[in-house]
């Protein structure tokens, strides 16, 4: 792996091989792009972003554990100015996120995003893995499972006797799209619940800023068990998020019940992640509608508990235009009235989390990097980094309003 120094004089620079010069010049373009986009003046502390309504979270995926991609995604989205990076509750994954953040800060002195881990209180779509034995597959199958997988997690090596194949567990994030397309019903989904004691241990390591609890909102007892099991491991956190689906009339009572559980020992900020249509942002423009509908529903309700509101589930490049249409983007009032549950000076909707869509637009570049150079660090190939940064800025900029006066 090549490490470059950019402090060399012009004459020394001229003596460098042309390949190194090209890399150096592309890394300069990366820095210029960050400066010209107005990022340094537009990004604020994560707390201020929540308050102003321009908070952006990158969701690496509660079950996605490909540490090479996670490191590179964390690098590029840190440079693009996200406020938080949400990842699986595994030490190796958390390390990869930190590594990516530090690599980004080695390129440009940008502020550090918060690091969040995600856990579940019960069965949840985000916490499952697909699985099949390729040797059980008919040899003439056209393999629709491979084509439909958005994570490139499936490769068929059956019958020929290859040792690997089927679903690559660390890349599968449980979207479930492969399950219905298999004509022979060979694929199973294995669900799991993150171990509470292991999560508490991980949180004590002091390099995690936030925790997200995924819940259906329908099982108060499971939520209480998880919360109580975490004990004092949450004491050093800056933020606890609860990710829940819209369960209609039951949503606010469920939120109130969970808040009552947390309240006694919640010493930090809290946030409600409004999970519209889980893991679907990459599917198309319309995927974001449910998250916006959910936000509209909650924003108008008076008796909800305290906490920031943030969209997820189906979010993509069209989410902000949808929020603007509903007059929910970076506003403190709805229909001219402030939100009674929260400080009237705070944005009604604190921000947006991007998952599948954010990974898709940068993932294309990461997979071409991998096919050309293997498991590489993105910063060692600044032409790829530049392309990835352009994609990520376009997305993060929809919320952060880069380049807008
Ligand atoms: S389609 Fe979804 S569930 Fe199936 S292997 Fe790919 S990521 Fe996993
Ligand atoms: S579609 Fe089903 S049978 Fe065909 S390769 Fe995939 S898992 Fe095997």
GROMACS .gro file of N, CA and C in nm, residues 38-198:
model
  483
   38UNK      N    1  -1.846   2.398   0.047
   38UNK     CA    2  -1.889   2.476   0.163
   38UNK      C    3  -1.907   2.390   0.286
   39UNK      N    4  -1.856   2.267   0.285
   39UNK     CA    5  -1.878   2.177   0.398
   39UNK      C    6  -1.824   2.235   0.530
   40UNK      N    7  -1.699   2.284   0.531
   40UNK     CA    8  -1.648   2.329   0.661
   40UNK      C    9  -1.736   2.434   0.728
   41UNK      N   10  -1.800   2.520   0.648
   41UNK     CA   11  -1.883   2.622   0.711
   41UNK      C   12  -2.026   2.572   0.735
   42UNK      N   13  -2.064   2.462   0.670
   42UNK     CA   14  -2.203   2.414   0.682
   42UNK      C   15  -2.220   2.305   0.787
   43UNK      N   16  -2.115   2.229   0.815
   43UNK     CA   17  -2.138   2.125   0.914
   43UNK      C   18  -2.120   2.181   1.055
   44UNK      N   19  -2.207   2.134   1.140
   44UNK     CA   20  -2.208   2.183   1.277
   44UNK      C   21  -2.184   2.062   1.367
   45UNK      N   22  -2.184   2.085   1.498
   45UNK     CA   23  -2.171   1.970   1.587
   45UNK      C   24  -2.297   1.884   1.568
   46UNK      N   25  -2.286   1.752   1.592
   46UNK     CA   26  -2.404   1.667   1.574
   46UNK      C   27  -2.525   1.718   1.654
   47UNK      N   28  -2.501   1.769   1.774
   47UNK     CA   29  -2.613   1.820   1.853
   47UNK      C   30  -2.680   1.939   1.784
   48UNK      N   31  -2.597   2.031   1.735
   48UNK     CA   32  -2.653   2.148   1.666
   48UNK      C   33  -2.730   2.107   1.541
   49UNK      N   34  -2.678   2.004   1.473
   49UNK     CA   35  -2.748   1.956   1.352
   49UNK      C   36  -2.887   1.904   1.389
   50UNK      N   37  -2.895   1.831   1.501
   50UNK     CA   38  -3.026   1.781   1.545
   50UNK      C   39  -3.121   1.898   1.573
   51UNK      N   40  -3.066   1.999   1.636
   51UNK     CA   41  -3.150   2.114   1.674
   51UNK      C   42  -3.197   2.193   1.552
   52UNK      N   43  -3.109   2.202   1.452
   52UNK     CA   44  -3.142   2.282   1.334
   52UNK      C   45  -3.221   2.205   1.229
   53UNK      N   46  -3.219   2.071   1.241
   53UNK     CA   47  -3.291   1.991   1.141
   53UNK      C   48  -3.206   1.954   1.023
   54UNK      N   49  -3.074   1.956   1.038
   54UNK     CA   50  -2.990   1.911   0.925
   54UNK      C   51  -2.897   1.796   0.965
   55UNK      N   52  -2.944   1.716   1.058
   55UNK     CA   53  -2.871   1.597   1.102
   55UNK      C   54  -2.877   1.490   0.991
   56UNK      N   55  -2.762   1.431   0.962
   56UNK     CA   56  -2.758   1.320   0.865
   56UNK      C   57  -2.684   1.203   0.928
   57UNK      N   58  -2.748   1.088   0.921
   57UNK     CA   59  -2.683   0.966   0.972
   57UNK      C   60  -2.660   0.870   0.856
   58UNK      N   61  -2.543   0.811   0.852
   58UNK     CA   62  -2.516   0.702   0.759
   58UNK      C   63  -2.548   0.571   0.831
   59UNK      N   64  -2.633   0.491   0.770
   59UNK     CA   65  -2.660   0.358   0.826
   59UNK      C   66  -2.577   0.256   0.750
   60UNK      N   67  -2.478   0.200   0.817
   60UNK     CA   68  -2.398   0.094   0.753
   60UNK      C   69  -2.480  -0.034   0.747
   61UNK      N   70  -2.573  -0.049   0.840
   61UNK     CA   71  -2.658  -0.169   0.842
   61UNK      C   72  -2.638  -0.244   0.972
   62UNK      N   73  -2.750  -0.272   1.041
   62UNK     CA   74  -2.742  -0.340   1.170
   62UNK      C   75  -2.682  -0.480   1.158
   63UNK      N   76  -2.691  -0.539   1.038
   63UNK     CA   77  -2.637  -0.674   1.019
   63UNK      C   78  -2.522  -0.677   0.919
   64UNK      N   79  -2.488  -0.564   0.862
   64UNK     CA   80  -2.382  -0.560   0.759
   64UNK      C   81  -2.246  -0.559   0.830
   65UNK      N   82  -2.161  -0.655   0.797
   65UNK     CA   83  -2.037  -0.668   0.874
   65UNK      C   84  -1.914  -0.682   0.785
   66UNK      N   85  -1.922  -0.632   0.663
   66UNK     CA   86  -1.806  -0.636   0.575
   66UNK      C   87  -1.716  -0.517   0.612
   67UNK      N   88  -1.612  -0.547   0.689
   67UNK     CA   89  -1.534  -0.438   0.750
   67UNK      C   90  -1.457  -0.353   0.648
   68UNK      N   91  -1.425  -0.411   0.534
   68UNK     CA   92  -1.355  -0.331   0.431
   68UNK      C   93  -1.449  -0.224   0.377
   69UNK      N   94  -1.570  -0.265   0.339
   69UNK     CA   95  -1.668  -0.168   0.288
   69UNK      C   96  -1.707  -0.067   0.396
   70UNK      N   97  -1.722  -0.116   0.519
   70UNK     CA   98  -1.766  -0.028   0.628
   70UNK      C   99  -1.661   0.080   0.654
   71UNK      N  100  -1.535   0.041   0.651
   71UNK     CA  101  -1.428   0.140   0.669
   71UNK      C  102  -1.433   0.246   0.559
   72UNK      N  103  -1.446   0.198   0.433
   72UNK     CA  104  -1.443   0.292   0.321
   72UNK      C  105  -1.568   0.380   0.316
   73UNK      N  106  -1.682   0.321   0.352
   73UNK     CA  107  -1.806   0.401   0.358
   73UNK      C  108  -1.793   0.508   0.467
   74UNK      N  109  -1.737   0.469   0.581
   74UNK     CA  110  -1.721   0.564   0.692
   74UNK      C  111  -1.628   0.677   0.653
   75UNK      N  112  -1.524   0.642   0.578
   75UNK     CA  113  -1.428   0.744   0.534
   75UNK      C  114  -1.499   0.847   0.445
   76UNK      N  115  -1.567   0.797   0.342
   76UNK     CA  116  -1.622   0.890   0.243
   76UNK      C  117  -1.738   0.972   0.302
   77UNK      N  118  -1.821   0.909   0.385
   77UNK     CA  119  -1.933   0.986   0.441
   77UNK      C  120  -1.889   1.079   0.554
   78UNK      N  121  -1.777   1.048   0.619
   78UNK     CA  122  -1.722   1.146   0.715
   78UNK      C  123  -1.679   1.271   0.639
   79UNK      N  124  -1.612   1.250   0.525
   79UNK     CA  125  -1.569   1.365   0.443
   79UNK      C  126  -1.690   1.442   0.391
   80UNK      N  127  -1.800   1.371   0.367
   80UNK     CA  128  -1.921   1.438   0.316
   80UNK      C  129  -1.998   1.510   0.427
   81UNK      N  130  -1.954   1.492   0.552
   81UNK     CA  131  -2.010   1.572   0.661
   81UNK      C  132  -2.124   1.511   0.740
   82UNK      N  133  -2.139   1.377   0.739
   82UNK     CA  134  -2.248   1.319   0.819
   82UNK      C  135  -2.224   1.344   0.968
   83UNK      N  136  -2.333   1.339   1.044
   83UNK     CA  137  -2.325   1.364   1.188
   83UNK      C  138  -2.305   1.236   1.268
   84UNK      N  139  -2.344   1.125   1.209
   84UNK     CA  140  -2.342   1.000   1.285
   84UNK      C  141  -2.325   0.883   1.189
   85UNK      N  142  -2.255   0.782   1.235
   85UNK     CA  143  -2.242   0.658   1.157
   85UNK      C  144  -2.293   0.544   1.243
   86UNK      N  145  -2.393   0.477   1.191
   86UNK     CA  146  -2.464   0.373   1.264
   86UNK      C  147  -2.419   0.238   1.209
   87UNK      N  148  -2.379   0.147   1.297
   87UNK     CA  149  -2.325   0.020   1.248
   87UNK      C  150  -2.367  -0.096   1.337
   88UNK      N  151  -2.327  -0.215   1.296
   88UNK     CA  152  -2.359  -0.336   1.373
   88UNK      C  153  -2.285  -0.333   1.507
   89UNK      N  154  -2.347  -0.395   1.607
   89UNK     CA  155  -2.288  -0.396   1.742
   89UNK      C  156  -2.184  -0.505   1.754
   90UNK      N  157  -2.077  -0.490   1.681
   90UNK     CA  158  -1.965  -0.585   1.682
   90UNK      C  159  -1.837  -0.504   1.693
   91UNK      N  160  -1.745  -0.548   1.778
   91UNK     CA  161  -1.622  -0.471   1.800
   91UNK      C  162  -1.544  -0.449   1.670
   92UNK      N  163  -1.537  -0.552   1.584
   92UNK     CA  164  -1.458  -0.537   1.460
   92UNK      C  165  -1.522  -0.432   1.368
   93UNK      N  166  -1.653  -0.426   1.369
   93UNK     CA  167  -1.724  -0.328   1.285
   93UNK      C  168  -1.703  -0.186   1.341
   94UNK      N  169  -1.715  -0.173   1.472
   94UNK     CA  170  -1.693  -0.041   1.535
   94UNK      C  171  -1.550   0.006   1.504
   95UNK      N  172  -1.455  -0.085   1.513
   95UNK     CA  173  -1.315  -0.048   1.482
   95UNK      C  174  -1.302  -0.002   1.338
   96UNK      N  175  -1.372  -0.070   1.247
   96UNK     CA  176  -1.365  -0.032   1.105
   96UNK      C  177  -1.422   0.108   1.085
   97UNK      N  178  -1.530   0.139   1.156
   97UNK     CA  179  -1.589   0.274   1.145
   97UNK      C  180  -1.488   0.378   1.194
   98UNK      N  181  -1.428   0.352   1.310
   98UNK     CA  182  -1.330   0.449   1.363
   98UNK      C  183  -1.211   0.464   1.269
   99UNK      N  184  -1.170   0.353   1.212
   99UNK     CA  185  -1.057   0.357   1.120
   99UNK      C  186  -1.090   0.445   1.000
  100UNK      N  187  -1.210   0.429   0.947
  100UNK     CA  188  -1.254   0.511   0.833
  100UNK      C  189  -1.261   0.658   0.869
  101UNK      N  190  -1.312   0.686   0.989
  101UNK     CA  191  -1.324   0.826   1.034
  101UNK      C  192  -1.184   0.888   1.045
  102UNK      N  193  -1.093   0.814   1.106
  102UNK     CA  194  -0.956   0.869   1.122
  102UNK      C  195  -0.888   0.888   0.988
  103UNK      N  196  -0.910   0.795   0.895
  103UNK     CA  197  -0.851   0.809   0.761
  103UNK      C  198  -0.905   0.936   0.695
  104UNK      N  199  -1.034   0.961   0.712
  104UNK     CA  200  -1.095   1.083   0.654
  104UNK      C  201  -1.032   1.208   0.715
  105UNK      N  202  -1.015   1.205   0.847
  105UNK     CA  203  -0.959   1.322   0.915
  105UNK      C  204  -0.810   1.341   0.884
  106UNK      N  205  -0.747   1.233   0.836
  106UNK     CA  206  -0.609   1.246   0.789
  106UNK      C  207  -0.603   1.318   0.654
  107UNK      N  208  -0.713   1.315   0.581
  107UNK     CA  209  -0.717   1.381   0.449
  107UNK      C  210  -0.763   1.526   0.463
  108UNK      N  211  -0.861   1.547   0.548
  108UNK     CA  212  -0.917   1.681   0.566
  108UNK      C  213  -0.958   1.696   0.713
  109UNK      N  214  -0.926   1.810   0.775
  109UNK     CA  215  -0.955   1.825   0.919
  109UNK      C  216  -1.103   1.853   0.945
  110UNK      N  217  -1.181   1.750   0.931
  110UNK     CA  218  -1.327   1.764   0.943
  110UNK      C  219  -1.370   1.712   1.080
  111UNK      N  220  -1.481   1.761   1.131
  111UNK     CA  221  -1.520   1.716   1.266
  111UNK      C  222  -1.567   1.570   1.261
  112UNK      N  223  -1.550   1.508   1.377
  112UNK     CA  224  -1.575   1.364   1.389
  112UNK      C  225  -1.726   1.337   1.403
  113UNK      N  226  -1.782   1.246   1.324
  113UNK     CA  227  -1.923   1.209   1.348
  113UNK      C  228  -1.935   1.118   1.470
  114UNK      N  229  -2.053   1.114   1.528
  114UNK     CA  230  -2.077   1.019   1.637
  114UNK      C  231  -2.083   0.878   1.581
  115UNK      N  232  -2.044   0.784   1.665
  115UNK     CA  233  -2.052   0.643   1.626
  115UNK      C  234  -2.165   0.578   1.707
  116UNK      N  235  -2.254   0.512   1.634
  116UNK     CA  236  -2.373   0.451   1.696
  116UNK      C  237  -2.373   0.301   1.667
  117UNK      N  238  -2.416   0.222   1.763
  117UNK     CA  239  -2.437   0.079   1.735
  117UNK      C  240  -2.587   0.048   1.746
  118UNK      N  241  -2.629  -0.050   1.669
  118UNK     CA  242  -2.771  -0.086   1.665
  118UNK      C  243  -2.796  -0.225   1.722
  119UNK      N  244  -2.896  -0.234   1.806
  119UNK     CA  245  -2.935  -0.363   1.865
  119UNK      C  246  -3.086  -0.378   1.854
  120UNK      N  247  -3.137  -0.496   1.887
  120UNK     CA  248  -3.281  -0.521   1.880
  120UNK      C  249  -3.332  -0.581   2.010
  121UNK      N  250  -3.461  -0.555   2.037
  121UNK     CA  251  -3.518  -0.610   2.159
  121UNK      C  252  -3.595  -0.739   2.132
  122UNK      N  253  -3.613  -0.770   2.002
  122UNK     CA  254  -3.688  -0.891   1.965
  122UNK      C  255  -3.665  -0.916   1.817
  123UNK      N  256  -3.738  -1.010   1.759
  123UNK     CA  257  -3.720  -1.036   1.616
  123UNK      C  258  -3.743  -0.909   1.537
  124UNK      N  259  -3.657  -0.887   1.438
  124UNK     CA  260  -3.664  -0.762   1.363
  124UNK      C  261  -3.600  -0.788   1.227
  125UNK      N  262  -3.658  -0.732   1.122
  125UNK     CA  263  -3.608  -0.754   0.985
  125UNK      C  264  -3.461  -0.716   0.968
  126UNK      N  265  -3.418  -0.616   1.045
  126UNK     CA  266  -3.279  -0.570   1.029
  126UNK      C  267  -3.178  -0.668   1.090
  127UNK      N  268  -3.229  -0.763   1.165
  127UNK     CA  269  -3.141  -0.857   1.235
  127UNK      C  270  -3.168  -0.998   1.186
  128UNK      N  271  -3.131  -1.022   1.063
  128UNK     CA  272  -3.147  -1.156   1.007
  128UNK      C  273  -3.047  -1.172   0.893
  129UNK      N  274  -3.024  -1.298   0.860
  129UNK     CA  275  -2.933  -1.332   0.751
  129UNK      C  276  -3.001  -1.437   0.665
  130UNK      N  277  -2.985  -1.424   0.534
  130UNK     CA  278  -3.033  -1.529   0.445
  130UNK      C  279  -2.929  -1.640   0.441
  131UNK      N  280  -2.974  -1.759   0.406
  131UNK     CA  281  -2.882  -1.872   0.406
  131UNK      C  282  -2.933  -1.980   0.309
  132UNK      N  283  -2.846  -2.040   0.232
  132UNK     CA  284  -2.882  -2.160   0.156
  132UNK      C  285  -2.756  -2.239   0.124
  133UNK      N  286  -2.776  -2.366   0.095
  133UNK     CA  287  -2.663  -2.451   0.059
  133UNK      C  288  -2.659  -2.462  -0.093
  134UNK      N  289  -2.559  -2.405  -0.158
  134UNK     CA  290  -2.556  -2.406  -0.305
  134UNK      C  291  -2.555  -2.547  -0.363
  135UNK      N  292  -2.509  -2.642  -0.284
  135UNK     CA  293  -2.508  -2.779  -0.335
  135UNK      C  294  -2.648  -2.840  -0.345
  136UNK      N  295  -2.746  -2.773  -0.282
  136UNK     CA  296  -2.885  -2.819  -0.292
  136UNK      C  297  -2.956  -2.757  -0.412
  137UNK      N  298  -2.890  -2.663  -0.479
  137UNK     CA  299  -2.957  -2.589  -0.587
  137UNK      C  300  -2.948  -2.667  -0.718
  138UNK      N  301  -3.057  -2.671  -0.794
  138UNK     CA  302  -3.049  -2.735  -0.926
  138UNK      C  303  -2.944  -2.665  -1.011
  139UNK      N  304  -2.866  -2.741  -1.081
  139UNK     CA  305  -2.753  -2.687  -1.156
  139UNK      C  306  -2.798  -2.593  -1.267
  140UNK      N  307  -2.921  -2.614  -1.318
  140UNK     CA  308  -2.968  -2.529  -1.427
  140UNK      C  309  -3.049  -2.407  -1.378
  141UNK      N  310  -3.044  -2.382  -1.248
  141UNK     CA  311  -3.118  -2.264  -1.196
  141UNK      C  312  -3.058  -2.138  -1.256
  142UNK      N  313  -3.144  -2.044  -1.296
  142UNK     CA  314  -3.094  -1.919  -1.356
  142UNK      C  315  -3.044  -1.820  -1.250
  143UNK      N  316  -3.049  -1.858  -1.126
  143UNK     CA  317  -2.995  -1.783  -1.011
  143UNK      C  318  -3.049  -1.641  -0.996
  144UNK      N  319  -3.178  -1.628  -0.990
  144UNK     CA  320  -3.235  -1.494  -0.970
  144UNK      C  321  -3.192  -1.433  -0.835
  145UNK      N  322  -3.156  -1.520  -0.741
  145UNK     CA  323  -3.115  -1.470  -0.609
  145UNK      C  324  -2.993  -1.379  -0.621
  146UNK      N  325  -2.900  -1.416  -0.707
  146UNK     CA  326  -2.777  -1.336  -0.724
  146UNK      C  327  -2.810  -1.198  -0.778
  147UNK      N  328  -2.900  -1.196  -0.877
  147UNK     CA  329  -2.933  -1.069  -0.942
  147UNK      C  330  -3.008  -0.973  -0.852
  148UNK      N  331  -3.090  -1.029  -0.765
  148UNK     CA  332  -3.176  -0.941  -0.684
  148UNK      C  333  -3.104  -0.887  -0.560
  149UNK      N  334  -2.995  -0.948  -0.522
  149UNK     CA  335  -2.929  -0.908  -0.396
  149UNK      C  336  -2.861  -0.772  -0.410
  150UNK      N  337  -2.903  -0.672  -0.332
  150UNK     CA  338  -2.843  -0.539  -0.345
  150UNK      C  339  -2.705  -0.530  -0.281
  151UNK      N  340  -2.666  -0.634  -0.207
  151UNK     CA  341  -2.540  -0.626  -0.133
  151UNK      C  342  -2.431  -0.711  -0.196
  152UNK      N  343  -2.458  -0.765  -0.314
  152UNK     CA  344  -2.362  -0.858  -0.376
  152UNK      C  345  -2.319  -0.965  -0.275
  153UNK      N  346  -2.417  -1.016  -0.204
  153UNK     CA  347  -2.386  -1.112  -0.096
  153UNK      C  348  -2.398  -1.256  -0.142
  154UNK      N  349  -2.446  -1.278  -0.265
  154UNK     CA  350  -2.472  -1.415  -0.307
  154UNK      C  351  -2.383  -1.456  -0.424
  155UNK      N  352  -2.318  -1.568  -0.409
  155UNK     CA  353  -2.249  -1.627  -0.524
  155UNK      C  354  -2.272  -1.777  -0.522
  156UNK      N  355  -2.303  -1.829  -0.636
  156UNK     CA  356  -2.335  -1.972  -0.647
  156UNK      C  357  -2.209  -2.050  -0.683
  157UNK      N  358  -2.166  -2.136  -0.596
  157UNK     CA  359  -2.051  -2.222  -0.629
  157UNK      C  360  -2.087  -2.369  -0.612
  158UNK      N  361  -2.216  -2.398  -0.625
  158UNK     CA  362  -2.260  -2.535  -0.598
  158UNK      C  363  -2.213  -2.635  -0.702
  159UNK      N  364  -2.231  -2.758  -0.670
  159UNK     CA  365  -2.202  -2.872  -0.757
  159UNK      C  366  -2.055  -2.882  -0.799
  160UNK      N  367  -1.994  -2.770  -0.840
  160UNK     CA  368  -1.855  -2.775  -0.885
  160UNK      C  369  -1.761  -2.807  -0.770
  161UNK      N  370  -1.812  -2.802  -0.649
  161UNK     CA  371  -1.732  -2.842  -0.534
  161UNK      C  372  -1.652  -2.732  -0.469
  162UNK      N  373  -1.678  -2.606  -0.506
  162UNK     CA  374  -1.605  -2.496  -0.442
  162UNK      C  375  -1.638  -2.492  -0.294
  163UNK      N  376  -1.542  -2.447  -0.213
  163UNK     CA  377  -1.564  -2.453  -0.069
  163UNK      C  378  -1.657  -2.341  -0.020
  164UNK      N  379  -1.657  -2.227  -0.088
  164UNK     CA  380  -1.747  -2.118  -0.046
  164UNK      C  381  -1.854  -2.097  -0.151
  165UNK      N  382  -1.953  -2.020  -0.116
  165UNK     CA  383  -2.063  -1.994  -0.208
  165UNK      C  384  -2.188  -1.977  -0.126
  166UNK      N  385  -2.300  -1.955  -0.193
  166UNK     CA  386  -2.421  -1.928  -0.118
  166UNK      C  387  -2.420  -1.784  -0.071
  167UNK      N  388  -2.465  -1.761   0.051
  167UNK     CA  389  -2.474  -1.624   0.102
  167UNK      C  390  -2.348  -1.592   0.182
  168UNK      N  391  -2.287  -1.480   0.148
  168UNK     CA  392  -2.171  -1.432   0.222
  168UNK      C  393  -2.226  -1.359   0.346
  169UNK      N  394  -2.217  -1.427   0.461
  169UNK     CA  395  -2.289  -1.378   0.579
  169UNK      C  396  -2.253  -1.234   0.617
  170UNK      N  397  -2.126  -1.196   0.604
  170UNK     CA  398  -2.090  -1.061   0.650
  170UNK      C  399  -2.147  -0.952   0.560
  171UNK      N  400  -2.185  -0.988   0.434
  171UNK     CA  401  -2.241  -0.885   0.346
  171UNK      C  402  -2.395  -0.884   0.350
  172UNK      N  403  -2.455  -0.993   0.391
  172UNK     CA  404  -2.603  -0.998   0.393
  172UNK      C  405  -2.655  -0.908   0.504
  173UNK      N  406  -2.745  -0.818   0.470
  173UNK     CA  407  -2.801  -0.732   0.575
  173UNK      C  408  -2.950  -0.757   0.597
  174UNK      N  409  -2.997  -0.868   0.542
  174UNK     CA  410  -3.131  -0.914   0.579
  174UNK      C  411  -3.246  -0.850   0.505
  175UNK      N  412  -3.221  -0.788   0.389
  175UNK     CA  413  -3.330  -0.717   0.319
  175UNK      C  414  -3.442  -0.811   0.278
  176UNK      N  415  -3.411  -0.938   0.259
  176UNK     CA  416  -3.515  -1.037   0.230
  176UNK      C  417  -3.554  -1.048   0.084
  177UNK      N  418  -3.490  -0.972  -0.005
  177UNK     CA  419  -3.533  -0.972  -0.145
  177UNK      C  420  -3.506  -1.105  -0.215
  178UNK      N  421  -3.407  -1.179  -0.167
  178UNK     CA  422  -3.377  -1.307  -0.232
  178UNK      C  423  -3.480  -1.414  -0.196
  179UNK      N  424  -3.548  -1.399  -0.083
  179UNK     CA  425  -3.634  -1.507  -0.032
  179UNK      C  426  -3.747  -1.542  -0.130
  180UNK      N  427  -3.823  -1.443  -0.178
  180UNK     CA  428  -3.936  -1.482  -0.265
  180UNK      C  429  -3.896  -1.516  -0.408
  181UNK      N  430  -3.773  -1.483  -0.450
  181UNK     CA  431  -3.742  -1.505  -0.592
  181UNK      C  432  -3.688  -1.646  -0.621
  182UNK      N  433  -3.654  -1.719  -0.518
  182UNK     CA  434  -3.598  -1.853  -0.542
  182UNK      C  435  -3.711  -1.947  -0.588
  183UNK      N  436  -3.702  -1.998  -0.710
  183UNK     CA  437  -3.812  -2.084  -0.760
  183UNK      C  438  -3.818  -2.218  -0.689
  184UNK      N  439  -3.713  -2.254  -0.616
  184UNK     CA  440  -3.708  -2.384  -0.550
  184UNK      C  441  -3.718  -2.374  -0.398
  185UNK      N  442  -3.744  -2.254  -0.350
  185UNK     CA  443  -3.765  -2.233  -0.207
  185UNK      C  444  -3.646  -2.283  -0.123
  186UNK      N  445  -3.527  -2.250  -0.167
  186UNK     CA  446  -3.406  -2.303  -0.101
  186UNK      C  447  -3.350  -2.206   0.006
  187UNK      N  448  -3.400  -2.082   0.007
  187UNK     CA  449  -3.336  -1.983   0.095
  187UNK      C  450  -3.415  -1.966   0.225
  188UNK      N  451  -3.342  -1.969   0.335
  188UNK     CA  452  -3.403  -1.948   0.467
  188UNK      C  453  -3.355  -1.816   0.524
  189UNK      N  454  -3.434  -1.758   0.611
  189UNK     CA  455  -3.390  -1.638   0.683
  189UNK      C  456  -3.365  -1.677   0.828
  190UNK      N  457  -3.246  -1.647   0.877
  190UNK     CA  458  -3.213  -1.679   1.016
  190UNK      C  459  -3.215  -1.548   1.095
  191UNK      N  460  -3.304  -1.539   1.190
  191UNK     CA  461  -3.311  -1.415   1.269
  191UNK      C  462  -3.230  -1.432   1.397
  192UNK      N  463  -3.189  -1.322   1.453
  192UNK     CA  464  -3.112  -1.329   1.577
  192UNK      C  465  -3.138  -1.202   1.659
  193UNK      N  466  -3.107  -1.213   1.787
  193UNK     CA  467  -3.119  -1.096   1.877
  193UNK      C  468  -2.981  -1.069   1.934
  194UNK      N  469  -2.938  -0.945   1.926
  194UNK     CA  470  -2.805  -0.911   1.981
  194UNK      C  471  -2.804  -0.937   2.131
  195UNK      N  472  -2.699  -0.999   2.176
  195UNK     CA  473  -2.689  -1.033   2.317
  195UNK      C  474  -2.671  -0.907   2.403
  196UNK      N  475  -2.755  -0.894   2.504
  196UNK     CA  476  -2.754  -0.772   2.585
  196UNK      C  477  -2.622  -0.756   2.661
  197UNK      N  478  -2.575  -0.865   2.720
  197UNK     CA  479  -2.451  -0.855   2.799
  197UNK      C  480  -2.334  -0.814   2.709
  198UNK      N  481  -2.329  -0.871   2.587
  198UNK     CA  482  -2.220  -0.837   2.494
  198UNK      C  483  -2.231  -0.690   2.452
   0.00000   0.00000   0.00000
